[in-house]
Amino acid sequence: MPPLRRRFLAVPAAALTALAVTQAVTVGPAVAAAAADVSTTLAARTTSVPAAGDISGSGQAVVWRQKTSADTRAHGWLAVSGGTPQDLGRLADTDETVTVHAVSVQDGVVAAATSTDPNGALADHVTLRDLGSGAEDVLPVAYDSSGAAGDERYRAQAGDGILVQQSYDNDLVRLVLRTPNSADQTLLSGDEQYEVLASDAHGALVLRRTAPGWDHRIVYVDFATGTTVTVAEPTTDELPQGLEFTPGHVGVVDGATLTEWQRSAPGDGPSKVTLPYADARWISDDTLAWYRWSAADGAAELFAMARDGSTPATDLGGTATDLSVGDDGRMRLTLYRDDVDAAIQTLTDGRISTAAGDATTIPAGPARLDALALSGGALYTADDSSRRQGVLLRSALSAGPAGASASTPSRVLAYTGGLVHQTLAAAGGRVLVEQGSAYEPGHFQVYDEDGTPVGTPLNYADVSVVSVVDFDGERALVSDKTTASDGTLLLYTFEGGHTQRVPSGSALYGGALYSSVRNGTTSTWSIRRTDLTTGTVTTAATVNCLPGGLQVRGSRILLTTCGTAASTTGLLLKAGSSATTTVDSSVHTPILGTDVLYTFTKSSDGTAVTLNAQSLTGTSTETQPLFTLPDKADTGAADRWAVDRDAPWAAWMDDTGVTHVVWAGVPTAASSAAPAGFSPNGDGKTDTWAPTWTYDRPVSWTLTLKSGTTQVRSLTGTSTAGKVAPVWNGTTPTGSAAAEGAYTWTLTAHDTVTGRAAADITGKVTLRRTVPAATVTSPTVASSAATTASVPVSWSAKTAGVKSYDIGWRVATRNSSGVWKLGSLQTWRTGTTATSAVFGKAGSPVKPVAGLTYRFYVRAHDDAGQTGAWSKAAATGIPVDDRATALRYTGTWKSVAATSAWSGTERVSATKGAYVSFTADGTQLRVVATRKSDGGRFAVVVDGQTVGTVNTYAARTAYRQVVFTRTLGTTIKTHKVQLRILSGSTSARSTVTLDAVMVTR
C-alpha cells in the first residue's frame, strides 16, 4: 500500500539558499590538482542517509523507489525477508501533479512501472513479477503526452493487475483494472482525474474529481462486485486527517472518531470507533501512528500505540518517514536512527520489530556533498545537505614522509541532529552550520567535534539575507542585509546570544576584534585590537592608506584592499613592524592563513582561476599553484572548495563527488639534535659532528659551515623519510684539518615533491682537538687560610674553550678495625662556571672534621662537548685544636683566647721542661703556632728522638703559622710525639704559644 502522508504531513524538501562565507567565491571549471603537490583524496562517499519513498510491503517482501544519486532517475528496489536489495531498474519519471506509485508489492507480486522513453516520460508499461514462481507479465500503458483520447496514466497496482486512468470522449477519464490475459474492467468513469490512495488485489481507495461540478470525493471500490462506497467528501483535494485501509477495513478519521466500513460487506454501512488519540494518522487493524514535527532537532518523529488504547504512545526514536500499511495490514516506514542507518522497518503492534527480516537496509548511493570547511587540519563536509536529515562529517588530515592522508570520516552530526547542513565555517575545533530552509525558521548553530551544540543559535527567518564574514569558534561576524543600513556588520557571541554592531571590514582572531580607525584628519589609519574579554584596546599597526577587509592570523595582518574601495592591491604586514608587502587582489580576495598566504591567478583566456599558496615561514617567497577552482554544483549550491586558515591545507571537490585535499605548507622540523661541538682527535670519542633533523616531509638539504664569513665546508643530501643526518669529520673539502674554534652552520631544506623551501635552521658548533684540562688548589693546612673548619678551594682551566667544571673530593677515615682508608671520589660541584668555593660553608656536602685530610679534584668540560680527566689532588688537612683531648699537657700551660687563632684559642707556656704529648697516625706532621716578639723555643720529639727545634720568635705577631713540618713515612703508622719547652734565648724570648697540630692521613 502506498503511503498516505503526502498531502496532510507538511514535510517540504527544499534546498537552502547558500550562506556566502567571505573566503569562498568560485570561478572557473574544475581541473586536476597541480602535478607537484602533496595531496590525498576522499572517495565519493556513499550516503549514510539514503532517501527512499513509496514503500510497499506484503508479507516478507518490501519494495520502494529510490534515486541512486542527485541527478539520475529513480530505481525500484526489492528485498525479501531482509535480504540484499535487488535493483528493479530505472523507473518512470514522476514529475506530475498527481501521484504515480512506480513500484509496489501485493500478494507476492511486484509491480514496477517503467518507460522506454530515454527522456524519462511517464510509465508506458508495468512489469509484474511473481515472487514465488519468478514468472513475469508486462502490461502496457498507452501513455500519450498530448492527453488525447486513449491517453493512459498508470495509477497503482492491484494484486496481479494494475489500475490505469484512461482518457475518452469529452475530456473525461475512467479508472480501469487491467490484468494479464483479460479484458479491462471499468471501475469508475465520468470524472476528471483519479488518485489511488490505497489498493490491493481486492479493492482500492480512490480520490476522484466527479462530474458535473468536479467536486472531490474519496470512494472505496470493490473489484469483485464493483460496489462503490463514498467514505469522505473533502471540499478540496486535501486528504482528511487520517485514512484507514487495511485487509479488513476502510474508513476515515475525523478528530478522535473513526468512521469505517467492513471491506467484506461495504454496503452494510459504516460503524463508529472512538480513538484514544485525536491526532492519529495512519491506522492498521491494530495500530495507530502519527508524526510529530520536532523543531529542536528538525526531525519528523513517529509515535505509535495500540488502536484500542491498551498501550501508551511511544516515541519510536530517530527520524521516521514514508509510513505505509501493506496489503497484509502490517505497517512499514523508512527509519533513520543513530544506531540504525537508513532502513525499511516493519512495525509490529506499534513497536520496532526485532524479528529477522523485519528491517531491510536501504542501498546507499553517492552522497551529495555540497559544503566544505577546513580548520586546524580537519576537513568538514556536509553530507546530503539537500535533505532534512543531513550528516556532518569530519576527517583528520596529516602530511608526513609518506605523503598526505585523511582519516575515515566520522560523524559530527548524525541525521537526527538537525535540519539541512549547507554552508559551513570551522575554527577552534568547532563548526558553524547553517540550518533551515525557506519553509522553516533558519539559524546558525555551533557544534563541538562530538556534535554537541554550543551556546545559543543565531536565528533568522531567512538565512539568505545574511552572510558569515568570519568565525573564530566562539563568535561570528555576520553581514546583515535585513537592517536599514544594508550590510551592517554584527558581532554575535554564541555563548549568551549577544549581538553588537562593529565597524565594517573588521576581523576576528585570538579572542579579539580587529578594526581600522582613522587617526584624526591625517592620512594614516590604525589597526586596533579590542580584547573581547577585557575590552582592552591596543594599536596593532598603522598604515598610510584606507584599509579594507581585514584578516588576522598570529602577528600577521592582511588588508585585502589598501586605498579606495576599487583598489585591487592588498597589503601584508606584521604587528609591531613597519615592513609591508603588497598582495594582488585583482582576481579574487586573498586569504591569510597561519604561516601561509593564499592568492589567485586567472588563466590567459580568463576561464579558470587557480588557487596558489605562498609560505610565510620558508626562505622562498615563490607562490605554488594548488588547484583550479571548481564550479558550483548549481547556482544555489555552496562552493566546492575551501582553505584552512589554521593549518596549511586546501580542498576541492570534483564533479564525481571525490574530495581532493592538498597540503599547502612547507616542511617543518619535528625534532632535532645538533651537538654543540666535537673533537676529531682520533680518540674514538665524538670524532665526528653528526647532527640530525627530522622533517615531516621528504626533503633535499644543504648544510653549510662557516668560520666567520668564510665557508669551510658544504654537505648535501636527500632524505625520502624526512631524516637529515649529515656527518662532518672536521676537515675541509681538500681533506686538511679545519682549525679549532667555533663555526656557524646553516641548514637549508626543500620539499622533494613540491620544491617548497623550509625555513632555514642555523646554529653554532665548536671544533676542539685538545682534551680539556684544569687544575685545583687549596691550602695545605686549613688554619693557614681560615680560623674555622672551612677550606677555600679554587680551580682554573689549563686549555682553551673550557665552559664548566666538575669538582670532586675524597677523605681518609679509620674503619672499624682501626685502619685508615681513602674513601671514593664524591661530587661537590657539577657543571659549575664558578672558579672558587669554600668547602665547609653553605652548599658543602659535609662539614670538615678536625684531624682529617680532604683531597680536592677538578675536571673540565669544553665548548666542543668534551669532558677531561680528573686533575691531581689538592690536599688540605684540618688541624686538631689546642683544646683537643688528644693533646695531653704536662707542666705549666695556660689557655688564652685569641680571635685570630685557630678556633679562637691558644695554649701558652714559658716553663722549661713543660711539654704536650699526642699520638700521630699519618705520613706527615705539622705544628701550628703563633710567632711573637716574646716567642721561645721548643723541641719536637718523635718516638723518643729529637727531630727538630723550633724558634717561635718574630718581630711582629703572626697567627696560625706552620712552624714545623716533618715527614713521618710513606705509609700510615702510629708515632708518639712530644713538643717540649726549651730555655729561651733570652728571658724576654721564652714563651711558646701553641695553636694546633695536624697529621696528614
PDB file of N, CA, C and O in Angstrom, residues 470 505-509 512-516 525-530 538-543 545 547-562 570-583 590-597 616 645:
ATOM      1  N   ASP A 470      33.286  36.096   9.203  1.00  0.00           N
ATOM      2  CA  ASP A 470      34.395  35.500   9.944  1.00  0.00           C
ATOM      3  C   ASP A 470      33.835  34.707  11.111  1.00  0.00           C
ATOM      4  O   ASP A 470      32.730  34.984  11.601  1.00  0.00           O
ATOM      5  N   GLY A 505      34.454  45.735   7.724  1.00  0.00           N
ATOM      6  CA  GLY A 505      35.826  45.358   7.441  1.00  0.00           C
ATOM      7  C   GLY A 505      36.564  44.772   8.622  1.00  0.00           C
ATOM      8  O   GLY A 505      37.775  44.543   8.540  1.00  0.00           O
ATOM      9  N   SER A 506      35.892  44.540   9.747  1.00  0.00           N
ATOM     10  CA  SER A 506      36.552  44.007  10.939  1.00  0.00           C
ATOM     11  C   SER A 506      36.864  42.520  10.770  1.00  0.00           C
ATOM     12  O   SER A 506      36.375  41.858   9.842  1.00  0.00           O
ATOM     13  N   ALA A 507      37.693  42.001  11.681  1.00  0.00           N
ATOM     14  CA  ALA A 507      38.086  40.596  11.647  1.00  0.00           C
ATOM     15  C   ALA A 507      38.206  40.063  13.061  1.00  0.00           C
ATOM     16  O   ALA A 507      38.416  40.827  14.021  1.00  0.00           O
ATOM     17  N   LEU A 508      38.079  38.730  13.208  1.00  0.00           N
ATOM     18  CA  LEU A 508      38.213  38.056  14.495  1.00  0.00           C
ATOM     19  C   LEU A 508      39.479  37.222  14.506  1.00  0.00           C
ATOM     20  O   LEU A 508      39.818  36.577  13.517  1.00  0.00           O
ATOM     21  N   TYR A 509      40.171  37.237  15.647  1.00  0.00           N
ATOM     22  CA  TYR A 509      41.282  36.305  15.843  1.00  0.00           C
ATOM     23  C   TYR A 509      41.747  36.360  17.293  1.00  0.00           C
ATOM     24  O   TYR A 509      41.864  37.439  17.879  1.00  0.00           O
ATOM     25  N   ALA A 512      39.906  38.368  19.987  1.00  0.00           N
ATOM     26  CA  ALA A 512      39.924  39.818  19.833  1.00  0.00           C
ATOM     27  C   ALA A 512      39.264  40.212  18.522  1.00  0.00           C
ATOM     28  O   ALA A 512      39.177  39.414  17.572  1.00  0.00           O
ATOM     29  N   LEU A 513      38.800  41.451  18.484  1.00  0.00           N
ATOM     30  CA  LEU A 513      38.226  42.048  17.276  1.00  0.00           C
ATOM     31  C   LEU A 513      39.217  43.063  16.731  1.00  0.00           C
ATOM     32  O   LEU A 513      39.680  43.951  17.460  1.00  0.00           O
ATOM     33  N   TYR A 514      39.562  42.931  15.460  1.00  0.00           N
ATOM     34  CA  TYR A 514      40.455  43.877  14.802  1.00  0.00           C
ATOM     35  C   TYR A 514      39.628  44.767  13.884  1.00  0.00           C
ATOM     36  O   TYR A 514      38.795  44.277  13.108  1.00  0.00           O
ATOM     37  N   SER A 515      39.840  46.056  13.964  1.00  0.00           N
ATOM     38  CA  SER A 515      39.124  47.007  13.126  1.00  0.00           C
ATOM     39  C   SER A 515      40.043  48.182  12.837  1.00  0.00           C
ATOM     40  O   SER A 515      41.071  48.372  13.496  1.00  0.00           O
ATOM     41  N   SER A 516      39.690  48.981  11.845  1.00  0.00           N
ATOM     42  CA  SER A 516      40.522  50.111  11.448  1.00  0.00           C
ATOM     43  C   SER A 516      39.858  51.424  11.842  1.00  0.00           C
ATOM     44  O   SER A 516      38.639  51.573  11.755  1.00  0.00           O
ATOM     45  N   TRP A 525      45.931  55.390   9.199  1.00  0.00           N
ATOM     46  CA  TRP A 525      44.881  54.599   9.824  1.00  0.00           C
ATOM     47  C   TRP A 525      45.521  53.626  10.804  1.00  0.00           C
ATOM     48  O   TRP A 525      46.590  53.079  10.538  1.00  0.00           O
ATOM     49  N   SER A 526      44.861  53.435  11.917  1.00  0.00           N
ATOM     50  CA  SER A 526      45.339  52.490  12.924  1.00  0.00           C
ATOM     51  C   SER A 526      44.520  51.204  12.858  1.00  0.00           C
ATOM     52  O   SER A 526      43.291  51.249  12.737  1.00  0.00           O
ATOM     53  N   ILE A 527      45.226  50.069  12.921  1.00  0.00           N
ATOM     54  CA  ILE A 527      44.566  48.777  13.068  1.00  0.00           C
ATOM     55  C   ILE A 527      44.524  48.495  14.559  1.00  0.00           C
ATOM     56  O   ILE A 527      45.553  48.291  15.195  1.00  0.00           O
ATOM     57  N   ARG A 528      43.339  48.494  15.123  1.00  0.00           N
ATOM     58  CA  ARG A 528      43.185  48.366  16.561  1.00  0.00           C
ATOM     59  C   ARG A 528      42.683  46.975  16.950  1.00  0.00           C
ATOM     60  O   ARG A 528      41.831  46.403  16.275  1.00  0.00           O
ATOM     61  N   ARG A 529      43.229  46.499  18.038  1.00  0.00           N
ATOM     62  CA  ARG A 529      42.847  45.197  18.584  1.00  0.00           C
ATOM     63  C   ARG A 529      42.061  45.405  19.860  1.00  0.00           C
ATOM     64  O   ARG A 529      42.555  46.017  20.815  1.00  0.00           O
ATOM     65  N   THR A 530      40.843  44.901  19.901  1.00  0.00           N
ATOM     66  CA  THR A 530      39.997  45.004  21.087  1.00  0.00           C
ATOM     67  C   THR A 530      39.835  43.626  21.703  1.00  0.00           C
ATOM     68  O   THR A 530      39.268  42.719  21.079  1.00  0.00           O
ATOM     69  N   THR A 538      44.282  48.114  21.982  1.00  0.00           N
ATOM     70  CA  THR A 538      45.672  48.433  21.669  1.00  0.00           C
ATOM     71  C   THR A 538      45.800  48.633  20.169  1.00  0.00           C
ATOM     72  O   THR A 538      44.958  48.177  19.391  1.00  0.00           O
ATOM     73  N   THR A 539      46.841  49.329  19.763  1.00  0.00           N
ATOM     74  CA  THR A 539      47.107  49.549  18.343  1.00  0.00           C
ATOM     75  C   THR A 539      48.077  48.488  17.856  1.00  0.00           C
ATOM     76  O   THR A 539      49.200  48.382  18.351  1.00  0.00           O
ATOM     77  N   ALA A 540      47.641  47.682  16.868  1.00  0.00           N
ATOM     78  CA  ALA A 540      48.480  46.611  16.348  1.00  0.00           C
ATOM     79  C   ALA A 540      49.387  47.089  15.228  1.00  0.00           C
ATOM     80  O   ALA A 540      50.498  46.586  15.064  1.00  0.00           O
ATOM     81  N   ALA A 541      48.915  48.067  14.432  1.00  0.00           N
ATOM     82  CA  ALA A 541      49.712  48.555  13.312  1.00  0.00           C
ATOM     83  C   ALA A 541      49.131  49.880  12.831  1.00  0.00           C
ATOM     84  O   ALA A 541      47.986  50.232  13.150  1.00  0.00           O
ATOM     85  N   THR A 542      49.922  50.603  12.070  1.00  0.00           N
ATOM     86  CA  THR A 542      49.495  51.860  11.457  1.00  0.00           C
ATOM     87  C   THR A 542      49.845  51.811   9.980  1.00  0.00           C
ATOM     88  O   THR A 542      50.949  51.395   9.608  1.00  0.00           O
ATOM     89  N   VAL A 543      48.902  52.201   9.124  1.00  0.00           N
ATOM     90  CA  VAL A 543      49.129  52.179   7.675  1.00  0.00           C
ATOM     91  C   VAL A 543      48.770  53.547   7.089  1.00  0.00           C
ATOM     92  O   VAL A 543      48.015  54.323   7.685  1.00  0.00           O
ATOM     93  N   CYS A 545      47.115  54.143   4.289  1.00  0.00           N
ATOM     94  CA  CYS A 545      46.053  54.019   3.289  1.00  0.00           C
ATOM     95  C   CYS A 545      44.790  53.545   3.991  1.00  0.00           C
ATOM     96  O   CYS A 545      44.836  53.081   5.134  1.00  0.00           O
ATOM     97  N   PRO A 547      42.396  51.026   4.968  1.00  0.00           N
ATOM     98  CA  PRO A 547      42.417  49.559   4.970  1.00  0.00           C
ATOM     99  C   PRO A 547      41.024  48.986   4.749  1.00  0.00           C
ATOM    100  O   PRO A 547      40.027  49.508   5.259  1.00  0.00           O
ATOM    101  N   GLY A 548      40.956  47.911   4.000  1.00  0.00           N
ATOM    102  CA  GLY A 548      39.680  47.255   3.766  1.00  0.00           C
ATOM    103  C   GLY A 548      39.809  45.750   3.918  1.00  0.00           C
ATOM    104  O   GLY A 548      40.827  45.168   3.554  1.00  0.00           O
ATOM    105  N   GLY A 549      38.782  45.100   4.433  1.00  0.00           N
ATOM    106  CA  GLY A 549      38.747  43.654   4.540  1.00  0.00           C
ATOM    107  C   GLY A 549      39.882  43.074   5.342  1.00  0.00           C
ATOM    108  O   GLY A 549      40.741  42.365   4.815  1.00  0.00           O
ATOM    109  N   LEU A 550      39.902  43.351   6.649  1.00  0.00           N
ATOM    110  CA  LEU A 550      40.985  42.848   7.491  1.00  0.00           C
ATOM    111  C   LEU A 550      40.913  41.333   7.622  1.00  0.00           C
ATOM    112  O   LEU A 550      39.836  40.743   7.704  1.00  0.00           O
ATOM    113  N   GLN A 551      42.094  40.724   7.653  1.00  0.00           N
ATOM    114  CA  GLN A 551      42.242  39.324   8.040  1.00  0.00           C
ATOM    115  C   GLN A 551      43.451  39.245   8.954  1.00  0.00           C
ATOM    116  O   GLN A 551      44.450  39.924   8.724  1.00  0.00           O
ATOM    117  N   VAL A 552      43.374  38.423  10.006  1.00  0.00           N
ATOM    118  CA  VAL A 552      44.447  38.350  11.001  1.00  0.00           C
ATOM    119  C   VAL A 552      44.733  36.885  11.306  1.00  0.00           C
ATOM    120  O   VAL A 552      43.813  36.081  11.491  1.00  0.00           O
ATOM    121  N   ARG A 553      46.027  36.554  11.351  1.00  0.00           N
ATOM    122  CA  ARG A 553      46.479  35.255  11.809  1.00  0.00           C
ATOM    123  C   ARG A 553      47.820  35.452  12.512  1.00  0.00           C
ATOM    124  O   ARG A 553      48.787  35.901  11.899  1.00  0.00           O
ATOM    125  N   GLY A 554      47.852  35.114  13.806  1.00  0.00           N
ATOM    126  CA  GLY A 554      49.069  35.324  14.577  1.00  0.00           C
ATOM    127  C   GLY A 554      49.409  36.799  14.628  1.00  0.00           C
ATOM    128  O   GLY A 554      48.573  37.644  14.938  1.00  0.00           O
ATOM    129  N   SER A 555      50.646  37.157  14.319  1.00  0.00           N
ATOM    130  CA  SER A 555      51.063  38.561  14.326  1.00  0.00           C
ATOM    131  C   SER A 555      50.897  39.206  12.964  1.00  0.00           C
ATOM    132  O   SER A 555      51.201  40.390  12.800  1.00  0.00           O
ATOM    133  N   ARG A 556      50.422  38.443  11.975  1.00  0.00           N
ATOM    134  CA  ARG A 556      50.285  38.981  10.628  1.00  0.00           C
ATOM    135  C   ARG A 556      48.889  39.555  10.400  1.00  0.00           C
ATOM    136  O   ARG A 556      47.898  39.012  10.885  1.00  0.00           O
ATOM    137  N   ILE A 557      48.846  40.620   9.619  1.00  0.00           N
ATOM    138  CA  ILE A 557      47.591  41.291   9.280  1.00  0.00           C
ATOM    139  C   ILE A 557      47.553  41.463   7.771  1.00  0.00           C
ATOM    140  O   ILE A 557      48.527  41.921   7.165  1.00  0.00           O
ATOM    141  N   LEU A 558      46.447  41.080   7.173  1.00  0.00           N
ATOM    142  CA  LEU A 558      46.261  41.260   5.744  1.00  0.00           C
ATOM    143  C   LEU A 558      45.156  42.274   5.515  1.00  0.00           C
ATOM    144  O   LEU A 558      44.055  42.130   6.049  1.00  0.00           O
ATOM    145  N   LEU A 559      45.463  43.299   4.739  1.00  0.00           N
ATOM    146  CA  LEU A 559      44.442  44.216   4.253  1.00  0.00           C
ATOM    147  C   LEU A 559      44.133  43.772   2.834  1.00  0.00           C
ATOM    148  O   LEU A 559      44.992  43.858   1.948  1.00  0.00           O
ATOM    149  N   THR A 560      42.929  43.278   2.596  1.00  0.00           N
ATOM    150  CA  THR A 560      42.628  42.769   1.261  1.00  0.00           C
ATOM    151  C   THR A 560      42.578  43.891   0.240  1.00  0.00           C
ATOM    152  O   THR A 560      42.764  43.650  -0.953  1.00  0.00           O
ATOM    153  N   THR A 561      42.315  45.104   0.679  1.00  0.00           N
ATOM    154  CA  THR A 561      42.470  46.294  -0.159  1.00  0.00           C
ATOM    155  C   THR A 561      43.151  47.359   0.682  1.00  0.00           C
ATOM    156  O   THR A 561      43.027  47.383   1.910  1.00  0.00           O
ATOM    157  N   CYS A 562      43.871  48.241   0.026  1.00  0.00           N
ATOM    158  CA  CYS A 562      44.545  49.332   0.736  1.00  0.00           C
ATOM    159  C   CYS A 562      44.446  50.570  -0.140  1.00  0.00           C
ATOM    160  O   CYS A 562      45.225  50.765  -1.079  1.00  0.00           O
ATOM    161  N   GLY A 570      46.290  44.557  -2.120  1.00  0.00           N
ATOM    162  CA  GLY A 570      46.230  44.405  -0.676  1.00  0.00           C
ATOM    163  C   GLY A 570      47.595  44.641  -0.061  1.00  0.00           C
ATOM    164  O   GLY A 570      48.590  44.890  -0.752  1.00  0.00           O
ATOM    165  N   LEU A 571      47.647  44.540   1.256  1.00  0.00           N
ATOM    166  CA  LEU A 571      48.887  44.816   1.980  1.00  0.00           C
ATOM    167  C   LEU A 571      49.033  43.795   3.103  1.00  0.00           C
ATOM    168  O   LEU A 571      48.107  43.576   3.886  1.00  0.00           O
ATOM    169  N   LEU A 572      50.204  43.151   3.175  1.00  0.00           N
ATOM    170  CA  LEU A 572      50.509  42.206   4.239  1.00  0.00           C
ATOM    171  C   LEU A 572      51.538  42.824   5.163  1.00  0.00           C
ATOM    172  O   LEU A 572      52.576  43.319   4.704  1.00  0.00           O
ATOM    173  N   LEU A 573      51.276  42.819   6.470  1.00  0.00           N
ATOM    174  CA  LEU A 573      52.185  43.405   7.441  1.00  0.00           C
ATOM    175  C   LEU A 573      52.176  42.600   8.717  1.00  0.00           C
ATOM    176  O   LEU A 573      51.333  41.719   8.900  1.00  0.00           O
ATOM    177  N   LYS A 574      53.122  42.909   9.607  1.00  0.00           N
ATOM    178  CA  LYS A 574      53.200  42.253  10.899  1.00  0.00           C
ATOM    179  C   LYS A 574      53.031  43.292  11.984  1.00  0.00           C
ATOM    180  O   LYS A 574      53.526  44.422  11.871  1.00  0.00           O
ATOM    181  N   ALA A 575      52.319  42.904  13.042  1.00  0.00           N
ATOM    182  CA  ALA A 575      52.125  43.811  14.170  1.00  0.00           C
ATOM    183  C   ALA A 575      53.480  44.204  14.746  1.00  0.00           C
ATOM    184  O   ALA A 575      54.354  43.358  14.951  1.00  0.00           O
ATOM    185  N   GLY A 576      53.647  45.489  14.988  1.00  0.00           N
ATOM    186  CA  GLY A 576      54.881  45.977  15.574  1.00  0.00           C
ATOM    187  C   GLY A 576      56.010  46.187  14.590  1.00  0.00           C
ATOM    188  O   GLY A 576      57.130  46.525  14.985  1.00  0.00           O
ATOM    189  N   SER A 577      55.766  45.976  13.284  1.00  0.00           N
ATOM    190  CA  SER A 577      56.807  46.152  12.272  1.00  0.00           C
ATOM    191  C   SER A 577      56.316  47.124  11.214  1.00  0.00           C
ATOM    192  O   SER A 577      55.126  47.176  10.882  1.00  0.00           O
ATOM    193  N   SER A 578      57.236  47.891  10.658  1.00  0.00           N
ATOM    194  CA  SER A 578      56.884  48.845   9.614  1.00  0.00           C
ATOM    195  C   SER A 578      56.999  48.236   8.222  1.00  0.00           C
ATOM    196  O   SER A 578      56.597  48.845   7.230  1.00  0.00           O
ATOM    197  N   ALA A 579      57.556  47.010   8.115  1.00  0.00           N
ATOM    198  CA  ALA A 579      57.728  46.360   6.823  1.00  0.00           C
ATOM    199  C   ALA A 579      56.385  45.883   6.288  1.00  0.00           C
ATOM    200  O   ALA A 579      55.564  45.337   7.032  1.00  0.00           O
ATOM    201  N   THR A 580      56.145  46.088   4.993  1.00  0.00           N
ATOM    202  CA  THR A 580      54.898  45.673   4.358  1.00  0.00           C
ATOM    203  C   THR A 580      55.196  44.998   3.025  1.00  0.00           C
ATOM    204  O   THR A 580      56.249  45.207   2.418  1.00  0.00           O
ATOM    205  N   THR A 581      54.253  44.175   2.569  1.00  0.00           N
ATOM    206  CA  THR A 581      54.356  43.503   1.281  1.00  0.00           C
ATOM    207  C   THR A 581      53.033  43.663   0.555  1.00  0.00           C
ATOM    208  O   THR A 581      51.970  43.423   1.143  1.00  0.00           O
ATOM    209  N   THR A 582      53.086  44.080  -0.705  1.00  0.00           N
ATOM    210  CA  THR A 582      51.853  44.220  -1.471  1.00  0.00           C
ATOM    211  C   THR A 582      51.345  42.855  -1.909  1.00  0.00           C
ATOM    212  O   THR A 582      52.126  41.928  -2.161  1.00  0.00           O
ATOM    213  N   VAL A 583      50.025  42.722  -2.001  1.00  0.00           N
ATOM    214  CA  VAL A 583      49.376  41.468  -2.366  1.00  0.00           C
ATOM    215  C   VAL A 583      48.352  41.753  -3.449  1.00  0.00           C
ATOM    216  O   VAL A 583      47.529  42.679  -3.317  1.00  0.00           O
ATOM    217  N   PRO A 590      42.404  37.679  -1.582  1.00  0.00           N
ATOM    218  CA  PRO A 590      43.393  36.761  -0.999  1.00  0.00           C
ATOM    219  C   PRO A 590      42.959  36.326   0.401  1.00  0.00           C
ATOM    220  O   PRO A 590      42.152  36.997   1.053  1.00  0.00           O
ATOM    221  N   ILE A 591      43.520  35.220   0.864  1.00  0.00           N
ATOM    222  CA  ILE A 591      43.148  34.658   2.167  1.00  0.00           C
ATOM    223  C   ILE A 591      44.415  34.463   2.986  1.00  0.00           C
ATOM    224  O   ILE A 591      45.372  33.835   2.519  1.00  0.00           O
ATOM    225  N   LEU A 592      44.422  34.990   4.197  1.00  0.00           N
ATOM    226  CA  LEU A 592      45.563  34.850   5.095  1.00  0.00           C
ATOM    227  C   LEU A 592      45.343  33.659   6.016  1.00  0.00           C
ATOM    228  O   LEU A 592      44.364  33.601   6.759  1.00  0.00           O
ATOM    229  N   GLY A 593      46.251  32.702   5.945  1.00  0.00           N
ATOM    230  CA  GLY A 593      46.232  31.577   6.863  1.00  0.00           C
ATOM    231  C   GLY A 593      47.406  31.680   7.822  1.00  0.00           C
ATOM    232  O   GLY A 593      48.228  32.601   7.731  1.00  0.00           O
ATOM    233  N   THR A 594      47.487  30.758   8.737  1.00  0.00           N
ATOM    234  CA  THR A 594      48.619  30.703   9.660  1.00  0.00           C
ATOM    235  C   THR A 594      49.861  30.280   8.893  1.00  0.00           C
ATOM    236  O   THR A 594      49.951  29.144   8.420  1.00  0.00           O
ATOM    237  N   ASP A 595      50.786  31.207   8.719  1.00  0.00           N
ATOM    238  CA  ASP A 595      52.061  30.960   8.035  1.00  0.00           C
ATOM    239  C   ASP A 595      51.905  30.653   6.555  1.00  0.00           C
ATOM    240  O   ASP A 595      52.841  30.141   5.925  1.00  0.00           O
ATOM    241  N   VAL A 596      50.759  30.956   5.970  1.00  0.00           N
ATOM    242  CA  VAL A 596      50.591  30.762   4.529  1.00  0.00           C
ATOM    243  C   VAL A 596      49.629  31.816   3.999  1.00  0.00           C
ATOM    244  O   VAL A 596      48.660  32.195   4.670  1.00  0.00           O
ATOM    245  N   LEU A 597      49.917  32.307   2.801  1.00  0.00           N
ATOM    246  CA  LEU A 597      49.054  33.288   2.139  1.00  0.00           C
ATOM    247  C   LEU A 597      48.509  32.648   0.870  1.00  0.00           C
ATOM    248  O   LEU A 597      49.273  32.150   0.038  1.00  0.00           O
ATOM    249  N   LEU A 616      54.822  31.677   4.419  1.00  0.00           N
ATOM    250  CA  LEU A 616      55.312  32.888   5.078  1.00  0.00           C
ATOM    251  C   LEU A 616      56.407  32.581   6.080  1.00  0.00           C
ATOM    252  O   LEU A 616      56.888  33.483   6.762  1.00  0.00           O
ATOM    253  N   ARG A 645      42.556  28.063   7.418  1.00  0.00           N
ATOM    254  CA  ARG A 645      43.253  29.268   7.857  1.00  0.00           C
ATOM    255  C   ARG A 645      44.123  29.014   9.082  1.00  0.00           C
ATOM    256  O   ARG A 645      44.867  29.900   9.503  1.00  0.00           O
TER     257      ARG A 645
END
